[in-house]
Amino acid sequence: MNQDELKQAVAREAIRHVVEDDWIGVGSGSTANFFIDELAKIKGRIRGAVASSVATAERLKSHGIPVEELNNTGELPVYVDGADEVTEHGAMIKGGGGALTREKIVGGASRKFVCIVDASKVVPVLGKFPLPVEVIPMARSFVARELARLGGQPEWRMGFTTDNGNLVLDVHGLAIVDPVGLETTINQIPGVVTVGLFARRGADAILVGTPQGVKSIAARKP
Ligand code: 5RP
């Protein structure tokens, strides 16, 4: 099975977590896109979806799935999204596609976070994948210096603007042994909008696509 087939398999499995006649929060990226394609097959059985990016909203609409604003739905029962890295505790690095802020908002507004990944994304320690940090444009250099003081090597994602009109710094060289602590520390730097560490509110369930089938891991909270 190639990586896309593994992503497709977890996307199919994630449909079991969708609550009928209710809202579903939908993430961004290629794995989330496969999930949207699966969701389209049961669109008559859900109330509608809340999107974590403009691209996701467009894909949902192209399938005829109603898209609603989070402000109008209240708490969501379930949020389904991919990740760039995830530990068995459910801590994640997200934001490879730059949608981290809205992903964190919609995930935070959901009772259950279902993370869907292929096996290459499951790691013992986060940080090999550069950690995305969304920043207010005028704070870019200042935040980069602060991130360097924390031991990382921030790199400006040139030519990229988030759905919120901000910039992204990708931080290389971090071995993230305390994801909750680092998330809190980076959140406190003035000018940071969102850090792509999802640890204080991590995944509750992780579906992992392997050549032997989809493995379901209930996140073991540290
Ligand atoms: C986008 C994300 C994605 O979930 C993450 O980048 C994984 O993407 P993919 O499913 O394409 O590997 O956080 O901001």
mmCIF file of C-alpha atoms and ligand atoms in Angstrom:
data_model
loop_
_atom_site.group_PDB
_atom_site.id
_atom_site.type_symbol
_atom_site.label_atom_id
_atom_site.label_comp_id
_atom_site.label_asym_id
_atom_site.label_seq_id
_atom_site.Cartn_x
_atom_site.Cartn_y
_atom_site.Cartn_z
ATOM 1 C CA MET A 1 0.000 0.000 0.000
ATOM 2 C CA ASN A 2 1.341 3.464 -0.782
ATOM 3 C CA GLN A 3 1.021 6.453 1.570
ATOM 4 C CA ASP A 4 -2.135 7.757 -0.125
ATOM 5 C CA GLU A 5 -3.811 4.359 0.222
ATOM 6 C CA LEU A 6 -2.938 4.335 3.949
ATOM 7 C CA LYS A 7 -4.396 7.844 4.337
ATOM 8 C CA GLN A 8 -7.523 6.750 2.487
ATOM 9 C CA ALA A 9 -7.901 3.713 4.762
ATOM 10 C CA VAL A 10 -7.776 5.816 7.957
ATOM 11 C CA ALA A 11 -10.142 8.360 6.449
ATOM 12 C CA ARG A 12 -12.637 5.577 5.768
ATOM 13 C CA GLU A 13 -12.257 4.259 9.335
ATOM 14 C CA ALA A 14 -12.778 7.746 10.810
ATOM 15 C CA ILE A 15 -16.341 7.780 9.464
ATOM 16 C CA ARG A 16 -17.240 5.444 12.371
ATOM 17 C CA HIS A 17 -16.585 8.389 14.734
ATOM 18 C CA VAL A 18 -19.014 10.739 12.979
ATOM 19 C CA VAL A 19 -22.120 11.411 15.049
ATOM 20 C CA GLU A 20 -25.296 11.172 12.969
ATOM 21 C CA ASP A 21 -27.618 14.178 12.736
ATOM 22 C CA ASP A 22 -24.973 16.395 14.307
ATOM 23 C CA TRP A 23 -22.109 18.675 13.272
ATOM 24 C CA ILE A 24 -18.632 17.406 12.427
ATOM 25 C CA GLY A 25 -15.413 19.427 12.657
ATOM 26 C CA VAL A 26 -13.164 18.854 9.673
ATOM 27 C CA GLY A 27 -9.409 19.410 9.496
ATOM 28 C CA SER A 28 -7.106 20.348 6.634
ATOM 29 C CA GLY A 29 -4.506 18.630 4.503
ATOM 30 C CA SER A 30 -4.332 15.603 2.241
ATOM 31 C CA THR A 31 -5.539 13.073 4.857
ATOM 32 C CA ALA A 32 -8.425 15.353 5.847
ATOM 33 C CA ASN A 33 -9.247 15.674 2.143
ATOM 34 C CA PHE A 34 -9.649 11.894 1.910
ATOM 35 C CA PHE A 35 -11.921 12.122 4.964
ATOM 36 C CA ILE A 36 -14.048 14.783 3.228
ATOM 37 C CA ASP A 37 -14.422 12.456 0.231
ATOM 38 C CA GLU A 38 -15.655 9.690 2.565
ATOM 39 C CA LEU A 39 -17.917 12.129 4.414
ATOM 40 C CA ALA A 40 -19.590 13.010 1.118
ATOM 41 C CA LYS A 41 -20.881 9.441 0.942
ATOM 42 C CA ILE A 42 -22.876 9.892 4.183
ATOM 43 C CA LYS A 43 -23.675 13.593 3.823
ATOM 44 C CA GLY A 44 -27.418 12.946 4.206
ATOM 45 C CA ARG A 45 -26.784 11.600 7.706
ATOM 46 C CA ILE A 46 -25.026 14.661 9.175
ATOM 47 C CA ARG A 47 -26.222 18.142 9.976
ATOM 48 C CA GLY A 48 -23.208 19.762 8.359
ATOM 49 C CA ALA A 49 -19.528 20.520 8.875
ATOM 50 C CA VAL A 50 -17.334 23.187 10.443
ATOM 51 C CA ALA A 51 -14.178 23.756 8.379
ATOM 52 C CA SER A 52 -10.692 24.474 9.698
ATOM 53 C CA SER A 53 -9.541 26.309 6.570
ATOM 54 C CA VAL A 54 -10.802 28.041 3.464
ATOM 55 C CA ALA A 55 -9.541 25.105 1.351
ATOM 56 C CA THR A 56 -11.473 22.597 3.484
ATOM 57 C CA ALA A 57 -14.636 24.706 3.305
ATOM 58 C CA GLU A 58 -14.337 24.780 -0.479
ATOM 59 C CA ARG A 59 -13.827 21.025 -0.737
ATOM 60 C CA LEU A 60 -16.777 20.343 1.586
ATOM 61 C CA LYS A 61 -19.010 22.646 -0.464
ATOM 62 C CA SER A 62 -17.861 21.081 -3.742
ATOM 63 C CA HIS A 63 -19.248 17.788 -2.386
ATOM 64 C CA GLY A 64 -22.548 19.426 -1.419
ATOM 65 C CA ILE A 65 -21.817 19.165 2.323
ATOM 66 C CA PRO A 66 -23.326 22.136 4.222
ATOM 67 C CA VAL A 67 -20.650 24.277 5.905
ATOM 68 C CA GLU A 68 -21.542 26.232 9.038
ATOM 69 C CA GLU A 69 -19.648 28.854 11.043
ATOM 70 C CA LEU A 70 -18.351 27.668 14.420
ATOM 71 C CA ASN A 71 -20.054 30.666 16.025
ATOM 72 C CA ASN A 72 -23.416 29.192 15.001
ATOM 73 C CA THR A 73 -22.922 25.583 16.069
ATOM 74 C CA GLY A 74 -21.698 25.661 19.659
ATOM 75 C CA GLU A 75 -19.628 22.713 20.868
ATOM 76 C CA LEU A 76 -19.001 19.979 18.291
ATOM 77 C CA PRO A 77 -19.140 16.284 19.198
ATOM 78 C CA VAL A 78 -16.142 15.290 17.050
ATOM 79 C CA TYR A 79 -13.237 16.829 15.129
ATOM 80 C CA VAL A 80 -11.274 14.769 12.576
ATOM 81 C CA ASP A 81 -7.886 15.932 11.319
ATOM 82 C CA GLY A 82 -4.450 14.753 10.208
ATOM 83 C CA ALA A 83 -1.113 15.609 11.812
ATOM 84 C CA ASP A 84 2.505 16.030 10.835
ATOM 85 C CA GLU A 85 3.679 14.073 13.882
ATOM 86 C CA VAL A 86 1.811 12.409 16.755
ATOM 87 C CA THR A 87 2.873 10.544 19.890
ATOM 88 C CA GLU A 88 0.970 7.706 21.541
ATOM 89 C CA HIS A 89 -0.026 10.266 24.192
ATOM 90 C CA GLY A 90 -1.925 12.224 21.539
ATOM 91 C CA ALA A 91 0.451 15.214 21.438
ATOM 92 C CA MET A 92 0.826 16.464 17.863
ATOM 93 C CA ILE A 93 2.738 18.782 15.589
ATOM 94 C CA LYS A 94 0.319 20.306 13.101
ATOM 95 C CA GLY A 95 0.390 23.173 10.650
ATOM 96 C CA GLY A 96 2.430 21.737 7.803
ATOM 97 C CA GLY A 97 -0.336 23.106 5.584
ATOM 98 C CA GLY A 98 -0.495 26.354 7.553
ATOM 99 C CA ALA A 99 -4.027 25.924 8.912
ATOM 100 C CA LEU A 100 -2.911 25.486 12.540
ATOM 101 C CA THR A 101 -4.859 28.353 14.109
ATOM 102 C CA ARG A 102 -8.277 27.406 12.817
ATOM 103 C CA GLU A 103 -7.459 23.730 13.417
ATOM 104 C CA LYS A 104 -6.679 24.482 17.046
ATOM 105 C CA ILE A 105 -9.871 26.504 17.417
ATOM 106 C CA VAL A 106 -12.177 23.887 15.889
ATOM 107 C CA GLY A 107 -10.357 21.048 17.691
ATOM 108 C CA GLY A 108 -10.601 22.964 20.953
ATOM 109 C CA ALA A 109 -14.331 23.450 20.462
ATOM 110 C CA SER A 110 -14.865 19.692 20.029
ATOM 111 C CA ARG A 111 -15.504 17.048 22.671
ATOM 112 C CA LYS A 112 -13.423 14.422 20.828
ATOM 113 C CA PHE A 113 -10.341 14.925 18.616
ATOM 114 C CA VAL A 114 -9.746 12.054 16.207
ATOM 115 C CA CYS A 115 -6.302 12.169 14.622
ATOM 116 C CA ILE A 116 -5.912 10.291 11.319
ATOM 117 C CA VAL A 117 -2.397 9.487 10.115
ATOM 118 C CA ASP A 118 -0.337 6.979 8.224
ATOM 119 C CA ALA A 119 2.225 5.066 10.273
ATOM 120 C CA SER A 120 5.126 7.360 9.251
ATOM 121 C CA LYS A 121 3.659 10.150 11.431
ATOM 122 C CA VAL A 122 3.766 8.269 14.754
ATOM 123 C CA VAL A 123 6.926 9.234 16.683
ATOM 124 C CA PRO A 124 8.291 8.731 20.210
ATOM 125 C CA VAL A 125 9.419 12.393 20.498
ATOM 126 C CA LEU A 126 8.026 15.360 18.542
ATOM 127 C CA GLY A 127 10.316 17.773 16.710
ATOM 128 C CA LYS A 128 11.884 16.158 13.681
ATOM 129 C CA PHE A 129 9.127 17.821 11.638
ATOM 130 C CA PRO A 130 9.749 21.592 11.859
ATOM 131 C CA LEU A 131 7.313 23.158 14.330
ATOM 132 C CA PRO A 132 5.056 25.742 12.616
ATOM 133 C CA VAL A 133 4.312 28.961 14.505
ATOM 134 C CA GLU A 134 1.790 31.480 13.117
ATOM 135 C CA VAL A 135 2.855 35.063 13.848
ATOM 136 C CA ILE A 136 1.527 38.580 13.356
ATOM 137 C CA PRO A 137 3.601 39.996 10.444
ATOM 138 C CA MET A 138 5.158 42.902 12.418
ATOM 139 C CA ALA A 139 6.373 40.479 15.101
ATOM 140 C CA ARG A 140 8.163 38.080 12.725
ATOM 141 C CA SER A 141 11.780 38.970 13.551
ATOM 142 C CA PHE A 142 11.156 39.406 17.267
ATOM 143 C CA VAL A 143 9.373 36.053 17.566
ATOM 144 C CA ALA A 144 12.129 34.398 15.509
ATOM 145 C CA ARG A 145 14.756 35.672 17.975
ATOM 146 C CA GLU A 146 12.715 34.420 20.932
ATOM 147 C CA LEU A 147 12.321 30.994 19.310
ATOM 148 C CA ALA A 148 16.075 30.854 18.709
ATOM 149 C CA ARG A 149 16.580 31.548 22.438
ATOM 150 C CA LEU A 150 14.520 28.418 23.108
ATOM 151 C CA GLY A 151 17.037 26.401 21.079
ATOM 152 C CA GLY A 152 15.267 26.179 17.712
ATOM 153 C CA GLN A 153 16.228 27.416 14.263
ATOM 154 C CA PRO A 154 13.225 29.337 12.934
ATOM 155 C CA GLU A 155 12.778 29.668 9.193
ATOM 156 C CA TRP A 156 10.285 32.078 7.620
ATOM 157 C CA ARG A 157 7.890 30.212 5.280
ATOM 158 C CA MET A 158 8.465 32.688 2.458
ATOM 159 C CA GLY A 159 5.594 33.574 0.147
ATOM 160 C CA PHE A 160 2.982 31.990 2.426
ATOM 161 C CA THR A 161 0.123 33.832 4.146
ATOM 162 C CA THR A 162 -2.347 32.062 6.425
ATOM 163 C CA ASP A 163 -6.136 32.261 6.059
ATOM 164 C CA ASN A 164 -5.906 34.851 8.864
ATOM 165 C CA GLY A 165 -3.451 37.097 6.991
ATOM 166 C CA ASN A 166 -0.440 36.113 9.108
ATOM 167 C CA LEU A 167 2.989 34.552 8.548
ATOM 168 C CA VAL A 168 4.454 31.183 9.546
ATOM 169 C CA LEU A 169 7.848 30.424 11.075
ATOM 170 C CA ASP A 170 8.925 26.759 10.850
ATOM 171 C CA VAL A 171 11.178 25.910 13.784
ATOM 172 C CA HIS A 172 13.837 23.286 13.101
ATOM 173 C CA GLY A 173 16.059 21.424 15.520
ATOM 174 C CA LEU A 174 13.758 21.024 18.531
ATOM 175 C CA ALA A 175 13.537 17.754 20.471
ATOM 176 C CA ILE A 176 10.238 18.321 22.227
ATOM 177 C CA VAL A 177 10.401 16.290 25.439
ATOM 178 C CA ASP A 178 7.823 18.462 27.254
ATOM 179 C CA PRO A 179 5.170 19.323 24.638
ATOM 180 C CA VAL A 180 2.714 20.874 27.114
ATOM 181 C CA GLY A 181 5.444 23.080 28.638
ATOM 182 C CA LEU A 182 6.807 24.217 25.276
ATOM 183 C CA GLU A 183 3.311 24.926 23.943
ATOM 184 C CA THR A 184 2.653 27.151 26.953
ATOM 185 C CA THR A 185 6.017 28.913 26.645
ATOM 186 C CA ILE A 186 5.677 29.672 22.926
ATOM 187 C CA ASN A 187 2.036 30.769 23.363
ATOM 188 C CA GLN A 188 3.280 33.480 25.718
ATOM 189 C CA ILE A 189 5.639 35.169 23.230
ATOM 190 C CA PRO A 190 3.994 38.442 22.144
ATOM 191 C CA GLY A 191 3.109 38.273 18.459
ATOM 192 C CA VAL A 192 2.542 34.517 18.398
ATOM 193 C CA VAL A 193 -0.953 33.726 17.191
ATOM 194 C CA THR A 194 -0.720 29.956 17.487
ATOM 195 C CA VAL A 195 1.987 27.344 17.927
ATOM 196 C CA GLY A 196 1.469 24.129 15.993
ATOM 197 C CA LEU A 197 1.997 22.050 19.135
ATOM 198 C CA PHE A 198 -1.288 20.413 20.075
ATOM 199 C CA ALA A 199 -0.521 18.953 23.503
ATOM 200 C CA ARG A 200 -2.602 20.783 26.112
ATOM 201 C CA ARG A 201 -5.560 19.616 24.050
ATOM 202 C CA GLY A 202 -4.184 16.676 22.086
ATOM 203 C CA ALA A 203 -5.886 13.859 20.239
ATOM 204 C CA ASP A 204 -8.257 11.573 22.125
ATOM 205 C CA ALA A 205 -8.121 8.832 19.517
ATOM 206 C CA ILE A 206 -5.461 8.143 16.896
ATOM 207 C CA LEU A 207 -6.199 6.068 13.803
ATOM 208 C CA VAL A 208 -2.985 4.847 12.211
ATOM 209 C CA GLY A 209 -2.857 3.456 8.683
ATOM 210 C CA THR A 210 -0.413 0.547 8.440
ATOM 211 C CA PRO A 211 0.125 -2.022 5.693
ATOM 212 C CA GLN A 212 -1.475 -4.546 8.105
ATOM 213 C CA GLY A 213 -4.634 -2.442 8.498
ATOM 214 C CA VAL A 214 -5.861 0.538 10.542
ATOM 215 C CA LYS A 215 -4.731 0.527 14.179
ATOM 216 C CA SER A 216 -6.800 2.465 16.688
ATOM 217 C CA ILE A 217 -4.928 3.978 19.652
ATOM 218 C CA ALA A 218 -6.744 5.568 22.574
ATOM 219 C CA ALA A 219 -4.309 8.345 23.465
ATOM 220 C CA ARG A 220 -2.533 7.567 26.751
ATOM 221 C CA LYS A 221 -2.512 10.996 28.392
ATOM 222 C CA PRO A 222 0.800 11.648 30.177
HETATM 223 C C1 5RP B 1 -2.457 21.359 8.084
HETATM 224 C C2 5RP B 1 -2.201 20.259 9.048
HETATM 225 C C3 5RP B 1 -2.309 18.864 8.525
HETATM 226 O O1 5RP B 1 -3.156 18.129 9.349
HETATM 227 C C4 5RP B 1 -0.952 18.245 8.525
HETATM 228 O O2 5RP B 1 -0.055 19.076 7.826
HETATM 229 C C5 5RP B 1 -0.966 16.854 7.891
HETATM 230 O O3 5RP B 1 -1.206 16.982 6.529
HETATM 231 P P1 5RP B 1 -1.311 15.743 5.563
HETATM 232 O O4 5RP B 1 -2.551 14.990 5.938
HETATM 233 O O5 5RP B 1 -1.380 16.348 4.180
HETATM 234 O O6 5RP B 1 -0.073 14.901 5.743
HETATM 235 O O7 5RP B 1 -1.925 20.435 10.203
HETATM 236 O O8 5RP B 1 -2.240 22.607 8.688
#
